[in-house]
Amino acid sequence: MHGYANPTRFLSLASWLTPLLLASGALLAAGALYWGLFEVPPDRLMGETVRILYVHVPSVWLGMGGWTAIALSSLAFLVWRHPLAAIAARASALPGMVFTATGLATGSIWGRPTWGAWWVWDGRLTSMLVLLFLYAGYIALAQAAARDGASSRIPAIFGLVGAVNIPIINRSVVWWNSLHQPPSITMGKSAIDAEFLVPLLVGTLGFSLLFGGVVLARMRALIADYQAEARLRRRAMEAH
Amino acid sequence: MSLIKPKHQRLVLVALALVALVGAALMAAWALRNQASYFYLPSQMVADPPQPGQAVRLGGMVETGSLRTLADGVTISFVVGDDKGARVPVRYSGITPDLFVEGSGVVAEGSLGADGTFVAESLLAKHDENYVPRELQEMDEHQAAKMAEETTVGLE
Protein backbone atom coordinates (compact mmCIF):
# COMPACT_ATOMS: atom_id res chain seq x y z
CA MET A 1 0.00 0.00 0.00
CA HIS A 2 2.74 2.44 0.96
CA GLY A 3 4.40 1.78 -2.39
CA TYR A 4 1.58 3.64 -4.13
CA ALA A 5 2.26 6.73 -2.04
CA ASN A 6 5.11 7.24 -4.49
CA PRO A 7 3.69 9.64 -7.14
CA THR A 8 5.61 8.03 -10.03
CA ARG A 9 4.32 4.60 -9.22
CA PHE A 10 0.83 6.00 -8.61
CA LEU A 11 0.84 7.75 -11.98
CA SER A 12 1.85 4.60 -13.87
CA LEU A 13 -0.95 2.70 -12.10
CA ALA A 14 -3.50 5.48 -12.68
CA SER A 15 -2.65 5.83 -16.38
CA TRP A 16 -4.28 2.50 -17.21
CA LEU A 17 -6.73 2.26 -14.27
CA THR A 18 -8.44 5.60 -15.00
CA PRO A 19 -9.75 4.77 -18.52
CA LEU A 20 -10.64 1.26 -17.36
CA LEU A 21 -12.76 2.54 -14.45
CA LEU A 22 -14.36 5.29 -16.54
CA ALA A 23 -15.29 2.94 -19.41
CA SER A 24 -16.60 0.06 -17.29
CA GLY A 25 -18.44 2.48 -14.98
CA ALA A 26 -20.07 4.36 -17.85
CA LEU A 27 -21.13 1.10 -19.50
CA LEU A 28 -22.64 -0.40 -16.32
CA ALA A 29 -24.31 2.86 -15.24
CA ALA A 30 -25.82 3.46 -18.69
CA GLY A 31 -27.05 -0.15 -18.90
CA ALA A 32 -28.58 -0.02 -15.41
CA LEU A 33 -30.22 3.35 -16.13
CA TYR A 34 -31.82 2.00 -19.30
CA TRP A 35 -32.93 -1.10 -17.39
CA GLY A 36 -34.34 0.94 -14.53
CA LEU A 37 -35.96 3.69 -16.60
CA PHE A 38 -37.54 1.56 -19.34
CA GLU A 39 -37.62 -2.15 -18.44
CA VAL A 40 -38.55 -2.31 -14.75
CA PRO A 41 -42.31 -2.65 -13.96
CA PRO A 42 -44.11 0.18 -12.12
CA ASP A 43 -44.32 -0.02 -8.32
CA ARG A 44 -47.52 -1.15 -6.61
CA LEU A 45 -48.08 2.21 -4.88
CA MET A 46 -45.74 4.72 -6.50
CA GLY A 47 -46.24 3.65 -10.11
CA GLU A 48 -43.79 5.09 -12.60
CA THR A 49 -42.11 7.46 -10.12
CA VAL A 50 -40.26 4.48 -8.62
CA ARG A 51 -37.76 4.90 -11.48
CA ILE A 52 -36.17 7.91 -9.75
CA LEU A 53 -34.71 5.26 -7.44
CA TYR A 54 -32.06 4.45 -10.05
CA VAL A 55 -30.60 7.95 -9.96
CA HIS A 56 -31.41 8.83 -6.35
CA VAL A 57 -29.84 5.87 -4.55
CA PRO A 58 -26.47 5.79 -6.39
CA SER A 59 -26.26 9.60 -5.99
CA VAL A 60 -26.72 9.71 -2.23
CA TRP A 61 -24.54 6.61 -1.82
CA LEU A 62 -21.68 8.37 -3.60
CA GLY A 63 -22.41 11.68 -1.86
CA MET A 64 -21.71 9.88 1.42
CA GLY A 65 -18.96 7.75 -0.16
CA GLY A 66 -17.16 10.90 -1.35
CA TRP A 67 -16.94 12.28 2.17
CA THR A 68 -15.83 8.89 3.51
CA ALA A 69 -13.00 9.01 0.95
CA ILE A 70 -12.12 12.56 2.11
CA ALA A 71 -12.08 11.40 5.75
CA LEU A 72 -9.93 8.30 5.14
CA SER A 73 -7.48 10.23 2.96
CA SER A 74 -7.32 13.02 5.54
CA LEU A 75 -6.57 10.47 8.25
CA ALA A 76 -3.76 8.99 6.12
CA PHE A 77 -2.43 12.47 5.46
CA LEU A 78 -2.46 13.54 9.12
CA VAL A 79 -0.81 10.36 10.40
CA TRP A 80 1.60 9.37 7.61
CA ARG A 81 1.99 12.81 5.94
CA HIS A 82 1.71 11.40 2.42
CA PRO A 83 1.10 14.37 0.06
CA LEU A 84 -0.77 12.00 -2.27
CA ALA A 85 -3.40 11.44 0.45
CA ALA A 86 -4.11 15.18 0.57
CA ILE A 87 -4.47 15.18 -3.23
CA ALA A 88 -6.87 12.22 -3.06
CA ALA A 89 -9.03 14.04 -0.51
CA ARG A 90 -9.10 17.21 -2.63
CA ALA A 91 -9.94 15.22 -5.77
CA SER A 92 -12.91 13.45 -4.11
CA ALA A 93 -14.62 16.64 -2.95
CA LEU A 94 -16.17 18.01 -6.13
CA PRO A 95 -17.58 14.69 -7.49
CA GLY A 96 -18.94 13.97 -4.00
CA MET A 97 -20.64 17.36 -3.89
CA VAL A 98 -22.15 16.90 -7.37
CA PHE A 99 -23.62 13.53 -6.35
CA THR A 100 -24.95 14.97 -3.08
CA ALA A 101 -26.68 17.77 -5.00
CA THR A 102 -28.10 15.27 -7.50
CA GLY A 103 -29.36 13.11 -4.63
CA LEU A 104 -31.07 16.09 -2.99
CA ALA A 105 -32.61 17.25 -6.28
CA THR A 106 -33.92 13.82 -7.29
CA GLY A 107 -35.19 13.25 -3.76
CA SER A 108 -37.10 16.51 -3.90
CA ILE A 109 -38.62 15.66 -7.29
CA TRP A 110 -39.59 12.25 -5.92
CA GLY A 111 -41.00 13.70 -2.71
CA ARG A 112 -43.57 15.91 -4.43
CA PRO A 113 -45.67 13.10 -6.00
CA THR A 114 -44.96 10.53 -3.27
CA TRP A 115 -45.21 12.43 0.01
CA GLY A 116 -46.99 15.52 -1.25
CA ALA A 117 -44.10 17.91 -0.41
CA TRP A 118 -40.95 19.09 -2.20
CA TRP A 119 -39.04 19.45 1.03
CA VAL A 120 -39.54 18.69 4.72
CA TRP A 121 -37.14 19.34 7.59
CA ASP A 122 -36.87 15.77 8.80
CA GLY A 123 -33.64 14.20 10.05
CA ARG A 124 -32.54 12.53 6.83
CA LEU A 125 -33.13 15.49 4.53
CA THR A 126 -31.62 18.00 6.92
CA SER A 127 -28.46 15.97 7.58
CA MET A 128 -28.03 15.45 3.83
CA LEU A 129 -28.31 19.21 3.25
CA VAL A 130 -25.67 19.74 5.94
CA LEU A 131 -23.41 17.37 3.94
CA LEU A 132 -23.82 19.57 0.86
CA PHE A 133 -22.76 22.63 2.88
CA LEU A 134 -19.81 20.70 4.36
CA TYR A 135 -18.62 19.91 0.82
CA ALA A 136 -18.85 23.59 -0.14
CA GLY A 137 -16.85 24.54 2.95
CA TYR A 138 -14.26 21.84 2.34
CA ILE A 139 -13.73 22.81 -1.30
CA ALA A 140 -13.30 26.48 -0.39
CA LEU A 141 -10.86 25.61 2.39
CA ALA A 142 -8.79 23.15 0.31
CA GLN A 143 -8.57 25.61 -2.59
CA ALA A 144 -7.53 28.44 -0.30
CA ALA A 145 -4.88 26.24 1.33
CA ALA A 146 -3.49 25.17 -2.06
CA ARG A 147 -3.50 28.71 -3.49
CA ASP A 148 -1.87 30.41 -0.52
CA GLY A 149 0.63 27.61 0.00
CA ALA A 150 -0.79 26.95 3.46
CA SER A 151 -0.61 23.52 5.07
CA SER A 152 -3.07 20.88 3.85
CA ARG A 153 -3.52 19.99 7.50
CA ILE A 154 -6.37 22.48 7.99
CA PRO A 155 -8.67 20.98 5.30
CA ALA A 156 -7.62 17.49 6.48
CA ILE A 157 -8.83 18.24 10.02
CA PHE A 158 -12.05 19.68 8.59
CA GLY A 159 -12.51 16.53 6.49
CA LEU A 160 -12.08 14.32 9.52
CA VAL A 161 -14.42 16.36 11.75
CA GLY A 162 -17.08 16.49 9.02
CA ALA A 163 -17.11 12.69 8.87
CA VAL A 164 -19.22 12.77 12.05
CA ASN A 165 -22.17 13.65 9.81
CA ILE A 166 -21.95 10.38 7.83
CA PRO A 167 -23.17 7.98 10.57
CA ILE A 168 -25.77 10.62 11.52
CA ILE A 169 -27.16 10.57 7.94
CA ASN A 170 -27.12 6.79 7.97
CA ARG A 171 -28.89 6.45 11.35
CA SER A 172 -31.21 9.48 11.06
CA VAL A 173 -34.20 7.43 9.89
CA VAL A 174 -33.69 4.90 12.69
CA TRP A 175 -33.05 7.30 15.61
CA TRP A 176 -35.75 9.83 14.81
CA ASN A 177 -39.26 9.57 13.41
CA SER A 178 -38.82 10.81 9.87
CA LEU A 179 -40.89 11.21 6.75
CA HIS A 180 -38.10 9.57 4.74
CA GLN A 181 -38.46 5.79 4.68
CA PRO A 182 -36.26 3.55 6.87
CA PRO A 183 -33.43 1.66 5.11
CA SER A 184 -34.66 -0.87 2.52
CA ILE A 185 -31.39 -2.74 2.28
CA THR A 186 -29.88 -3.80 5.57
CA MET A 187 -27.31 -6.51 6.33
CA GLY A 188 -28.29 -9.47 4.15
CA LYS A 189 -31.92 -8.35 3.77
CA SER A 190 -33.76 -6.38 1.16
CA ALA A 191 -37.31 -5.04 1.20
CA ILE A 192 -36.90 -4.21 -2.49
CA ASP A 193 -38.24 -6.80 -4.88
CA ALA A 194 -35.57 -8.56 -7.01
CA GLU A 195 -36.94 -6.99 -10.19
CA PHE A 196 -36.13 -3.54 -8.77
CA LEU A 197 -33.07 -4.56 -6.77
CA VAL A 198 -30.78 -6.08 -9.41
CA PRO A 199 -30.62 -3.02 -11.72
CA LEU A 200 -30.22 -0.84 -8.63
CA LEU A 201 -27.17 -2.78 -7.45
CA VAL A 202 -25.68 -2.84 -10.98
CA GLY A 203 -26.25 0.91 -11.30
CA THR A 204 -24.72 1.64 -7.91
CA LEU A 205 -21.65 -0.39 -8.84
CA GLY A 206 -21.43 1.37 -12.22
CA PHE A 207 -21.69 4.85 -10.73
CA SER A 208 -19.12 3.90 -8.07
CA LEU A 209 -16.61 2.80 -10.73
CA LEU A 210 -17.30 6.03 -12.60
CA PHE A 211 -16.70 7.96 -9.38
CA GLY A 212 -13.36 6.18 -8.86
CA GLY A 213 -12.31 6.98 -12.44
CA VAL A 214 -13.20 10.66 -12.04
CA VAL A 215 -11.27 10.88 -8.76
CA LEU A 216 -8.18 9.28 -10.35
CA ALA A 217 -8.40 11.63 -13.36
CA ARG A 218 -8.67 14.62 -11.01
CA MET A 219 -5.71 13.38 -8.95
CA ARG A 220 -3.60 13.14 -12.11
CA ALA A 221 -4.59 16.68 -13.08
CA LEU A 222 -3.73 18.00 -9.60
CA ILE A 223 -0.35 16.23 -9.63
CA ALA A 224 0.38 17.67 -13.10
CA ASP A 225 -0.52 21.10 -11.71
CA TYR A 226 1.94 20.75 -8.82
CA GLN A 227 4.67 19.45 -11.14
CA ALA A 228 4.20 22.31 -13.58
CA GLU A 229 4.35 24.82 -10.76
CA ALA A 230 7.49 23.21 -9.30
CA ARG A 231 9.15 23.31 -12.72
CA LEU A 232 8.29 27.00 -13.16
CA ARG A 233 9.69 27.78 -9.76
CA ARG A 234 12.91 25.90 -10.54
CA ARG A 235 13.34 27.82 -13.81
CA ALA A 236 12.77 31.10 -12.02
CA MET A 237 15.49 30.15 -9.54
CA GLU A 238 17.90 29.26 -12.36
CA ALA A 239 17.25 32.54 -14.16
CA HIS A 240 18.51 34.52 -11.17
CA MET B 1 15.66 8.66 22.30
CA SER B 2 11.95 8.20 22.30
CA LEU B 3 10.53 4.72 21.86
CA ILE B 4 7.39 5.96 20.11
CA LYS B 5 7.74 6.97 16.48
CA PRO B 6 6.15 10.36 15.64
CA LYS B 7 3.72 8.80 13.19
CA HIS B 8 2.45 6.39 15.85
CA GLN B 9 2.05 9.30 18.23
CA ARG B 10 0.02 11.12 15.59
CA LEU B 11 -2.08 8.01 14.98
CA VAL B 12 -2.92 7.75 18.70
CA LEU B 13 -3.69 11.46 18.90
CA VAL B 14 -5.99 11.38 15.86
CA ALA B 15 -7.70 8.22 17.18
CA LEU B 16 -8.32 9.86 20.57
CA ALA B 17 -9.65 13.01 18.92
CA LEU B 18 -12.01 10.91 16.77
CA VAL B 19 -13.30 8.98 19.79
CA ALA B 20 -14.02 12.24 21.62
CA LEU B 21 -15.67 13.70 18.52
CA VAL B 22 -17.92 10.70 17.86
CA GLY B 23 -18.81 10.58 21.56
CA ALA B 24 -19.82 14.24 21.49
CA ALA B 25 -21.87 13.71 18.32
CA LEU B 26 -23.66 10.69 19.82
CA MET B 27 -24.49 12.65 22.97
CA ALA B 28 -25.82 15.52 20.86
CA ALA B 29 -27.92 13.12 18.78
CA TRP B 30 -29.25 11.50 21.95
CA ALA B 31 -30.15 14.88 23.43
CA LEU B 32 -31.96 15.75 20.21
CA ARG B 33 -33.93 12.51 20.06
CA ASN B 34 -37.26 14.22 20.66
CA GLN B 35 -36.63 17.59 19.03
CA ALA B 36 -35.16 16.04 15.87
CA SER B 37 -38.11 13.72 15.36
CA TYR B 38 -40.33 14.89 12.55
CA PHE B 39 -43.58 13.78 14.16
CA TYR B 40 -45.21 12.23 17.24
CA LEU B 41 -46.31 8.61 17.19
CA PRO B 42 -49.90 7.98 18.36
CA SER B 43 -48.60 6.31 21.55
CA GLN B 44 -46.46 9.39 22.30
CA MET B 45 -49.44 11.66 21.67
CA VAL B 46 -51.73 9.63 23.91
CA ALA B 47 -49.15 9.40 26.72
CA ASP B 48 -48.18 13.08 26.62
CA PRO B 49 -50.84 15.07 24.73
CA PRO B 50 -49.75 18.47 23.34
CA GLN B 51 -51.68 21.63 24.27
CA PRO B 52 -54.95 21.91 22.30
CA GLY B 53 -54.26 24.25 19.38
CA GLN B 54 -50.46 23.76 19.48
CA ALA B 55 -49.08 23.00 15.99
CA VAL B 56 -47.66 19.46 15.93
CA ARG B 57 -47.29 16.55 13.52
CA LEU B 58 -48.76 13.11 14.02
CA GLY B 59 -47.40 10.11 12.13
CA GLY B 60 -48.53 6.50 11.98
CA MET B 61 -50.50 3.97 10.00
CA VAL B 62 -53.98 4.70 8.63
CA GLU B 63 -56.12 2.00 10.24
CA THR B 64 -57.77 -0.31 7.71
CA GLY B 65 -61.54 0.27 7.54
CA SER B 66 -61.42 3.58 9.41
CA LEU B 67 -61.42 5.96 6.42
CA ARG B 68 -64.76 7.79 6.02
CA THR B 69 -65.98 10.75 3.99
CA LEU B 70 -68.20 13.01 6.11
CA ALA B 71 -71.55 14.46 5.04
CA ASP B 72 -70.07 17.66 3.55
CA GLY B 73 -68.21 15.56 0.96
CA VAL B 74 -64.77 17.18 1.39
CA THR B 75 -63.93 16.27 4.97
CA ILE B 76 -62.49 12.84 5.68
CA SER B 77 -61.97 11.14 8.99
CA PHE B 78 -59.70 8.23 9.80
CA VAL B 79 -57.79 6.69 12.68
CA VAL B 80 -53.99 6.75 12.94
CA GLY B 81 -52.53 3.87 14.93
CA ASP B 82 -49.12 2.40 15.74
CA ASP B 83 -47.78 -1.01 16.67
CA LYS B 84 -48.20 -0.25 20.40
CA GLY B 85 -51.99 -0.18 19.94
CA ALA B 86 -52.48 3.56 20.47
CA ARG B 87 -55.14 5.18 18.25
CA VAL B 88 -55.79 8.83 17.44
CA PRO B 89 -58.81 9.91 15.34
CA VAL B 90 -57.97 12.48 12.63
CA ARG B 91 -60.16 14.87 10.61
CA TYR B 92 -58.97 16.56 7.41
CA SER B 93 -60.53 18.70 4.67
CA GLY B 94 -58.67 18.89 1.39
CA ILE B 95 -56.89 16.96 -1.30
CA THR B 96 -55.01 13.86 -0.17
CA PRO B 97 -51.66 12.76 -1.66
CA ASP B 98 -51.70 9.85 -4.15
CA LEU B 99 -50.09 7.43 -1.74
CA PHE B 100 -52.63 8.11 1.02
CA VAL B 101 -54.49 4.80 1.42
CA GLU B 102 -55.72 2.66 4.31
CA GLY B 103 -52.99 0.51 5.84
CA SER B 104 -50.29 2.90 4.72
CA GLY B 105 -48.19 5.47 6.57
CA VAL B 106 -49.26 9.10 6.96
CA VAL B 107 -47.92 12.26 8.59
CA ALA B 108 -50.62 14.80 9.51
CA GLU B 109 -49.77 18.43 10.32
CA GLY B 110 -52.24 20.21 12.54
CA SER B 111 -53.30 20.34 16.17
CA LEU B 112 -55.13 18.28 18.72
CA GLY B 113 -58.72 19.42 19.27
CA ALA B 114 -60.35 19.67 22.69
CA ASP B 115 -62.38 16.50 21.99
CA GLY B 116 -59.23 14.44 21.36
CA THR B 117 -59.62 14.48 17.57
CA PHE B 118 -56.53 15.58 15.65
CA VAL B 119 -57.50 18.31 13.16
CA ALA B 120 -55.09 18.13 10.24
CA GLU B 121 -54.28 21.10 8.02
CA SER B 122 -52.13 19.10 5.60
CA LEU B 123 -51.37 15.44 4.99
CA LEU B 124 -48.09 13.89 3.86
CA ALA B 125 -48.01 10.28 2.71
CA LYS B 126 -45.18 8.22 4.14
CA HIS B 127 -43.76 5.54 1.90
CA ASP B 128 -42.41 2.48 3.69
CA GLU B 129 -39.24 0.59 2.78
CA ASN B 130 -40.99 -1.97 0.54
CA TYR B 131 -40.78 -1.85 -3.24
CA VAL B 132 -43.07 -4.33 -5.00
CA PRO B 133 -44.05 -4.50 -8.70
CA ARG B 134 -47.76 -4.14 -9.44
CA GLU B 135 -48.24 -7.70 -10.68
CA LEU B 136 -47.00 -9.09 -7.38
CA GLN B 137 -49.32 -7.08 -5.12
CA GLU B 138 -52.08 -9.71 -5.26
CA MET B 139 -49.85 -12.30 -3.60
CA ASP B 140 -50.79 -13.36 -0.10
CA GLU B 141 -48.39 -12.96 2.80
CA HIS B 142 -46.99 -16.47 2.54
CA GLN B 143 -46.13 -16.06 -1.12
CA ALA B 144 -44.67 -12.63 -0.44
CA ALA B 145 -42.47 -14.02 2.34
CA LYS B 146 -41.27 -16.79 0.03
CA MET B 147 -40.57 -14.23 -2.67
CA ALA B 148 -38.62 -12.07 -0.22
CA GLU B 149 -36.59 -15.09 0.81
CA GLU B 150 -35.68 -15.79 -2.81
CA THR B 151 -34.77 -12.14 -3.30
CA THR B 152 -32.28 -12.16 -0.46
CA VAL B 153 -30.60 -15.45 -1.40
CA GLY B 154 -26.95 -14.78 -1.97
CA LEU B 155 -26.98 -11.48 -0.11
CA GLU B 156 -26.24 -13.03 3.27
Coordinates of N, CA and C in Angstrom, one line a residue, chain A residues 126-214:
Chain A
T126 N -32.4 16.9 6.3 CA -31.6 18.0 6.9 C -30.1 17.6 7.0
S127 N -29.9 16.4 7.4 CA -28.5 16.0 7.6 C -27.8 15.9 6.2
M128 N -28.6 15.5 5.2 CA -28.0 15.4 3.8 C -27.7 16.9 3.3
L129 N -28.6 17.8 3.7 CA -28.3 19.2 3.2 C -27.1 19.7 3.9
V130 N -26.9 19.3 5.2 CA -25.7 19.7 5.9 C -24.4 19.2 5.2
L131 N -24.5 18.0 4.7 CA -23.4 17.4 3.9 C -23.0 18.2 2.7
L132 N -24.1 18.7 2.0 CA -23.8 19.6 0.9 C -23.0 20.8 1.3
F133 N -23.5 21.4 2.4 CA -22.8 22.6 2.9 C -21.3 22.3 3.3
L134 N -21.1 21.1 3.9 CA -19.8 20.7 4.4 C -18.9 20.6 3.1
Y135 N -19.4 20.0 2.1 CA -18.6 19.9 0.8 C -18.2 21.3 0.3
A136 N -19.2 22.2 0.3 CA -18.8 23.6 -0.1 C -17.7 24.2 0.7
G137 N -17.9 24.0 2.0 CA -16.8 24.5 3.0 C -15.5 23.9 2.7
Y138 N -15.5 22.6 2.5 CA -14.3 21.8 2.3 C -13.6 22.3 1.1
I139 N -14.3 22.4 0.0 CA -13.7 22.8 -1.3 C -13.1 24.2 -1.2
A140 N -13.8 25.1 -0.6 CA -13.3 26.5 -0.4 C -12.0 26.5 0.4
L141 N -12.0 25.7 1.5 CA -10.9 25.6 2.4 C -9.7 25.0 1.7
A142 N -9.9 23.9 1.0 CA -8.8 23.2 0.3 C -8.2 24.0 -0.8
Q143 N -9.1 24.7 -1.5 CA -8.6 25.6 -2.6 C -7.8 26.8 -2.0
A144 N -8.3 27.3 -0.9 CA -7.5 28.4 -0.3 C -6.2 28.0 0.2
A145 N -6.1 26.8 0.8 CA -4.9 26.2 1.3 C -3.9 26.0 0.2
A146 N -4.4 25.5 -0.9 CA -3.5 25.2 -2.1 C -3.0 26.5 -2.7
R147 N -3.9 27.5 -2.8 CA -3.5 28.7 -3.5 C -2.5 29.5 -2.7
D148 N -2.7 29.6 -1.4 CA -1.9 30.4 -0.5 C -0.7 29.6 0.0
G149 N -0.5 28.4 -0.5 CA 0.6 27.6 0.0 C 0.6 27.2 1.5
A150 N -0.6 27.3 2.0 CA -0.8 27.0 3.5 C -0.8 25.4 3.6
S151 N -0.7 25.0 4.8 CA -0.6 23.5 5.1 C -1.9 22.9 4.7
S152 N -1.8 21.6 4.1 CA -3.1 20.9 3.8 C -3.7 20.3 5.1
R153 N -3.0 20.6 6.3 CA -3.5 20.0 7.5 C -4.9 20.6 7.9
I154 N -5.1 21.9 7.6 CA -6.4 22.5 8.0 C -7.6 21.8 7.3
P155 N -7.6 21.7 5.9 CA -8.7 21.0 5.3 C -8.7 19.5 5.7
A156 N -7.6 18.9 6.1 CA -7.6 17.5 6.5 C -8.4 17.4 7.8
I157 N -8.1 18.3 8.7 CA -8.8 18.2 10.0 C -10.3 18.5 9.8
F158 N -10.6 19.4 8.9 CA -12.1 19.7 8.6 C -12.7 18.4 8.0
G159 N -12.0 17.7 7.1 CA -12.5 16.5 6.5 C -12.8 15.4 7.5
L160 N -11.9 15.3 8.5 CA -12.1 14.3 9.5 C -13.2 14.7 10.5
V161 N -13.4 15.9 10.8 CA -14.4 16.4 11.8 C -15.8 16.2 11.1
G162 N -15.8 16.6 9.8 CA -17.1 16.5 9.0 C -17.6 15.1 8.9
A163 N -16.7 14.1 9.0 CA -17.1 12.7 8.9 C -18.1 12.3 9.9
V164 N -18.2 13.1 11.0 CA -19.2 12.8 12.1 C -20.6 12.7 11.5
N165 N -20.8 13.5 10.4 CA -22.2 13.6 9.8 C -22.6 12.4 9.1
I166 N -21.6 11.6 8.6 CA -21.9 10.4 7.8 C -22.8 9.3 8.6
P167 N -22.3 8.9 9.8 CA -23.2 8.0 10.6 C -24.5 8.6 11.0
I168 N -24.5 10.0 11.2 CA -25.8 10.6 11.5 C -26.8 10.5 10.4
I169 N -26.3 10.7 9.1 CA -27.2 10.6 7.9 C -27.7 9.1 7.9
N170 N -26.8 8.2 8.1 CA -27.1 6.8 8.0 C -28.2 6.4 9.0
R171 N -28.0 6.9 10.3 CA -28.9 6.5 11.3 C -30.1 7.3 11.5
S172 N -30.2 8.5 10.8 CA -31.2 9.5 11.1 C -32.6 8.9 11.0
V173 N -32.8 8.0 10.0 CA -34.2 7.4 9.9 C -34.5 6.4 10.9
V174 N -33.5 5.9 11.7 CA -33.7 4.9 12.7 C -33.8 5.6 14.0
W175 N -33.0 6.6 14.3 CA -33.1 7.3 15.6 C -34.3 8.1 15.8
W176 N -34.7 8.9 14.7 CA -35.7 9.8 14.8 C -36.9 9.4 13.9
N177 N -38.1 9.7 14.3 CA -39.3 9.6 13.4 C -39.0 10.5 12.2
S178 N -39.1 9.9 11.0 CA -38.8 10.8 9.9 C -39.8 10.5 8.8
L179 N -40.0 11.5 7.9 CA -40.9 11.2 6.7 C -40.2 10.3 5.7
H180 N -38.9 10.5 5.6 CA -38.1 9.6 4.7 C -38.2 8.1 5.2
Q181 N -38.3 7.2 4.3 CA -38.5 5.8 4.7 C -37.2 5.3 5.4
P182 N -37.4 4.2 6.3 CA -36.3 3.6 6.9 C -35.5 2.8 5.8
P183 N -34.2 2.3 6.1 CA -33.4 1.7 5.1 C -34.1 0.4 4.5
S184 N -34.1 0.3 3.2 CA -34.7 -0.9 2.5 C -33.7 -2.0 2.5
I185 N -32.4 -1.7 2.4 CA -31.4 -2.7 2.3 C -30.5 -2.7 3.5
T186 N -30.7 -3.7 4.4 CA -29.9 -3.8 5.6 C -29.1 -5.1 5.4
M187 N -28.2 -5.4 6.4 CA -27.3 -6.5 6.3 C -28.0 -7.8 5.9
G188 N -27.8 -8.2 4.6 CA -28.3 -9.5 4.1 C -29.8 -9.5 3.8
K189 N -30.5 -8.3 4.0 CA -31.9 -8.4 3.8 C -32.3 -7.2 2.8
S190 N -33.3 -7.4 2.0 CA -33.8 -6.4 1.2 C -35.3 -6.4 1.1
A191 N -35.9 -5.2 1.3 CA -37.3 -5.0 1.2 C -37.7 -4.6 -0.2
I192 N -36.7 -4.6 -1.1 CA -36.9 -4.2 -2.5 C -37.0 -5.5 -3.3
D193 N -38.1 -5.6 -4.1 CA -38.2 -6.8 -4.9 C -37.1 -7.0 -5.9
A194 N -36.7 -8.3 -6.2 CA -35.6 -8.6 -7.0 C -35.6 -7.8 -8.3
E195 N -36.8 -7.7 -8.9 CA -36.9 -7.0 -10.2 C -36.5 -5.6 -10.1
F196 N -36.6 -4.9 -9.0 CA -36.1 -3.5 -8.8 C -34.7 -3.5 -8.3
L197 N -34.3 -4.6 -7.5 CA -33.1 -4.6 -6.8 C -31.9 -4.8 -7.7
V198 N -32.0 -5.7 -8.6 CA -30.8 -6.1 -9.4 C -30.3 -4.9 -10.2
P199 N -31.2 -4.2 -11.0 CA -30.6 -3.0 -11.7 C -30.1 -1.9 -10.8
L200 N -30.7 -1.9 -9.6 CA -30.2 -0.8 -8.6 C -28.8 -1.1 -8.2
L201 N -28.5 -2.4 -7.9 CA -27.2 -2.8 -7.5 C -26.2 -2.6 -8.6
V202 N -26.6 -3.0 -9.8 CA -25.7 -2.8 -11.0 C -25.4 -1.4 -11.2
G203 N -26.4 -0.5 -11.1 CA -26.2 0.9 -11.3 C -25.4 1.5 -10.2
T204 N -25.5 1.1 -9.0 CA -24.7 1.6 -7.9 C -23.3 1.3 -8.1
L205 N -23.0 0.0 -8.5 CA -21.6 -0.4 -8.8 C -21.1 0.4 -10.0
G206 N -21.9 0.6 -11.1 CA -21.4 1.4 -12.2 C -21.1 2.8 -11.9
F207 N -22.0 3.5 -11.1 CA -21.7 4.9 -10.7 C -20.5 4.9 -9.8
S208 N -20.3 3.9 -9.0 CA -19.1 3.9 -8.1 C -17.8 3.8 -8.9
L209 N -17.8 2.9 -9.9 CA -16.6 2.8 -10.7 C -16.3 4.1 -11.4
L210 N -17.4 4.7 -11.9 CA -17.3 6.0 -12.6 C -16.7 7.1 -11.6
F211 N -17.2 7.0 -10.4 CA -16.7 8.0 -9.4 C -15.2 7.8 -9.2
G212 N -14.8 6.5 -9.1 CA -13.4 6.2 -8.9 C -12.5 6.7 -10.0
G213 N -13.0 6.5 -11.3 CA -12.3 7.0 -12.4 C -12.2 8.5 -12.4
V214 N -13.3 9.2 -12.1 CA -13.2 10.7 -12.0 C -12.2 11.1 -11.0

